[in-house]
Coordinates of N, CA and C in Angstrom, one line a residue:
M21 N 31.2 29.6 23.0 CA 31.2 29.0 21.7 C 32.6 29.1 21.0
P22 N 33.2 28.0 20.5 CA 34.5 28.1 19.9 C 34.5 28.9 18.6
A23 N 35.6 29.5 18.3 CA 35.8 30.2 17.1 C 35.7 29.3 15.9
K24 N 35.2 29.8 14.8 CA 35.2 29.0 13.5 C 36.7 28.7 13.2
P25 N 37.0 27.5 12.8 CA 38.4 27.2 12.4 C 38.9 28.1 11.3
N26 N 40.1 28.6 11.5 CA 40.8 29.5 10.5 C 41.8 28.6 9.8
W27 N 41.4 27.9 8.7 CA 42.2 27.0 8.0 C 43.2 27.7 7.1
R28 N 44.4 27.1 7.1 CA 45.5 27.7 6.3 C 46.4 26.5 5.9
T29 N 47.2 26.8 4.8 CA 48.2 25.8 4.4 C 49.6 26.5 4.6
S30 N 50.6 25.7 4.5 CA 51.9 26.2 4.6 C 52.3 27.2 3.5
S31 N 53.1 28.1 3.8 CA 53.6 29.0 2.8 C 54.5 28.3 1.8
Y32 N 55.0 27.1 2.1 CA 55.8 26.3 1.2 C 55.0 25.5 0.2
T33 N 53.6 25.5 0.4 CA 52.8 24.7 -0.4 C 52.8 25.2 -1.9
K34 N 53.0 24.3 -2.8 CA 53.0 24.7 -4.2 C 51.9 24.2 -5.0
S35 N 51.0 23.4 -4.4 CA 49.8 22.8 -5.0 C 48.7 22.7 -4.0
D36 N 47.6 22.1 -4.5 CA 46.5 21.9 -3.5 C 46.5 20.5 -2.9
S37 N 47.6 19.8 -3.1 CA 47.8 18.4 -2.5 C 48.5 18.6 -1.2
C38 N 47.8 19.0 -0.2 CA 48.5 19.4 1.0 C 47.5 19.2 2.2
V39 N 47.9 19.5 3.4 CA 47.0 19.5 4.5 C 46.8 20.9 4.9
E40 N 45.7 21.2 5.6 CA 45.4 22.5 6.1 C 45.3 22.4 7.6
V41 N 45.8 23.4 8.3 CA 45.8 23.4 9.7 C 45.0 24.6 10.3
A42 N 44.3 24.4 11.3 CA 43.6 25.5 12.0 C 44.1 25.5 13.5
D43 N 44.8 26.5 13.8 CA 45.4 26.6 15.2 C 44.8 27.7 16.0
N44 N 43.6 28.2 15.7 CA 43.0 29.2 16.4 C 41.9 28.7 17.4
Q45 N 41.8 27.4 17.6 CA 40.8 26.8 18.5 C 41.5 26.7 19.9
P46 N 40.7 26.9 20.9 CA 41.2 26.7 22.3 C 41.6 25.3 22.6
N47 N 42.8 25.0 22.9 CA 43.3 23.7 23.3 C 43.4 22.6 22.3
V48 N 43.2 22.9 21.0 CA 43.3 21.9 20.0 C 43.9 22.5 18.7
I49 N 44.5 21.6 17.9 CA 45.0 21.9 16.6 C 44.3 21.0 15.7
L50 N 43.6 21.5 14.6 CA 42.9 20.7 13.7 C 43.7 20.6 12.4
V51 N 43.6 19.4 11.8 CA 44.3 19.1 10.5 C 43.4 18.4 9.6
R52 N 43.3 18.8 8.3 CA 42.5 18.1 7.3 C 43.2 18.1 6.0
D53 N 42.7 17.3 5.1 CA 43.2 17.1 3.8 C 42.6 18.2 2.9
S54 N 43.4 18.9 2.2 CA 42.9 20.0 1.4 C 42.2 19.5 0.2
K55 N 42.4 18.3 -0.2 CA 41.7 17.7 -1.4 C 40.3 17.1 -1.0
N56 N 40.1 17.0 0.3 CA 38.8 16.4 0.8 C 38.4 17.1 2.1
R57 N 38.1 18.3 2.0 CA 37.8 19.1 3.2 C 36.6 18.6 4.0
E58 N 35.7 18.0 3.4 CA 34.5 17.5 4.1 C 34.8 16.1 4.6
G59 N 35.9 15.5 4.4 CA 36.2 14.1 4.8 C 36.6 13.9 6.2
G60 N 36.5 14.9 7.0 CA 36.9 14.8 8.4 C 38.2 15.5 8.7
M61 N 38.6 15.4 10.0 CA 39.8 16.1 10.4 C 40.4 15.4 11.6
L62 N 41.7 15.6 11.8 CA 42.4 15.1 13.0 C 42.5 16.2 14.0
T63 N 42.5 15.8 15.2 CA 42.5 16.8 16.3 C 43.8 16.4 17.2
F64 N 44.6 17.4 17.5 CA 45.8 17.2 18.3 C 45.8 18.2 19.4
R65 N 46.4 17.8 20.5 CA 46.6 18.7 21.6 C 47.8 19.5 21.3
P66 N 47.9 20.8 21.7 CA 49.0 21.6 21.3 C 50.4 21.0 21.6
A67 N 50.6 20.4 22.7 CA 51.9 19.8 23.0 C 52.3 18.7 22.0
S68 N 51.3 17.9 21.6 CA 51.6 16.8 20.7 C 51.9 17.4 19.3
W69 N 51.1 18.5 18.9 CA 51.4 19.1 17.6 C 52.8 19.7 17.6
L70 N 53.2 20.4 18.6 CA 54.5 21.0 18.7 C 55.6 19.9 18.6
A71 N 55.4 18.8 19.3 CA 56.4 17.7 19.3 C 56.5 17.2 17.8
F72 N 55.3 17.0 17.1 CA 55.4 16.6 15.7 C 56.1 17.6 14.9
L73 N 55.9 18.8 15.0 CA 56.6 19.8 14.2 C 58.1 19.8 14.5
E74 N 58.5 19.7 15.7 CA 59.9 19.6 16.0 C 60.6 18.4 15.4
L75 N 59.9 17.2 15.5 CA 60.4 16.0 14.9 C 60.5 16.2 13.4
S76 N 59.5 16.7 12.8 CA 59.5 17.0 11.3 C 60.7 17.8 10.9
K77 N 60.9 18.9 11.6 CA 62.0 19.8 11.3 C 63.4 19.1 11.4
R78 N 63.5 18.3 12.5 CA 64.8 17.5 12.6 C 65.1 16.5 11.5
H79 N 64.0 16.0 11.0 CA 64.2 15.0 9.9 C 64.0 15.5 8.5
G80 N 63.8 16.8 8.4 CA 63.7 17.5 7.1 C 62.5 17.1 6.3
V81 N 61.4 16.9 7.1 CA 60.1 16.5 6.4 C 59.4 17.8 6.0

């Protein structure tokens, strides 16, 4: 049985208008809107999520 998602926001978050990430699931990264937690979530493979993070860092996002 998979672990319950451990949702967290970035330490840079200054408001509740953000996304939450759960990275404690085996083989997936979950992302959801903090303003609409019941509205669904996106699922990423770890390699895709890491590529997104690297691209974001390079472009100052």
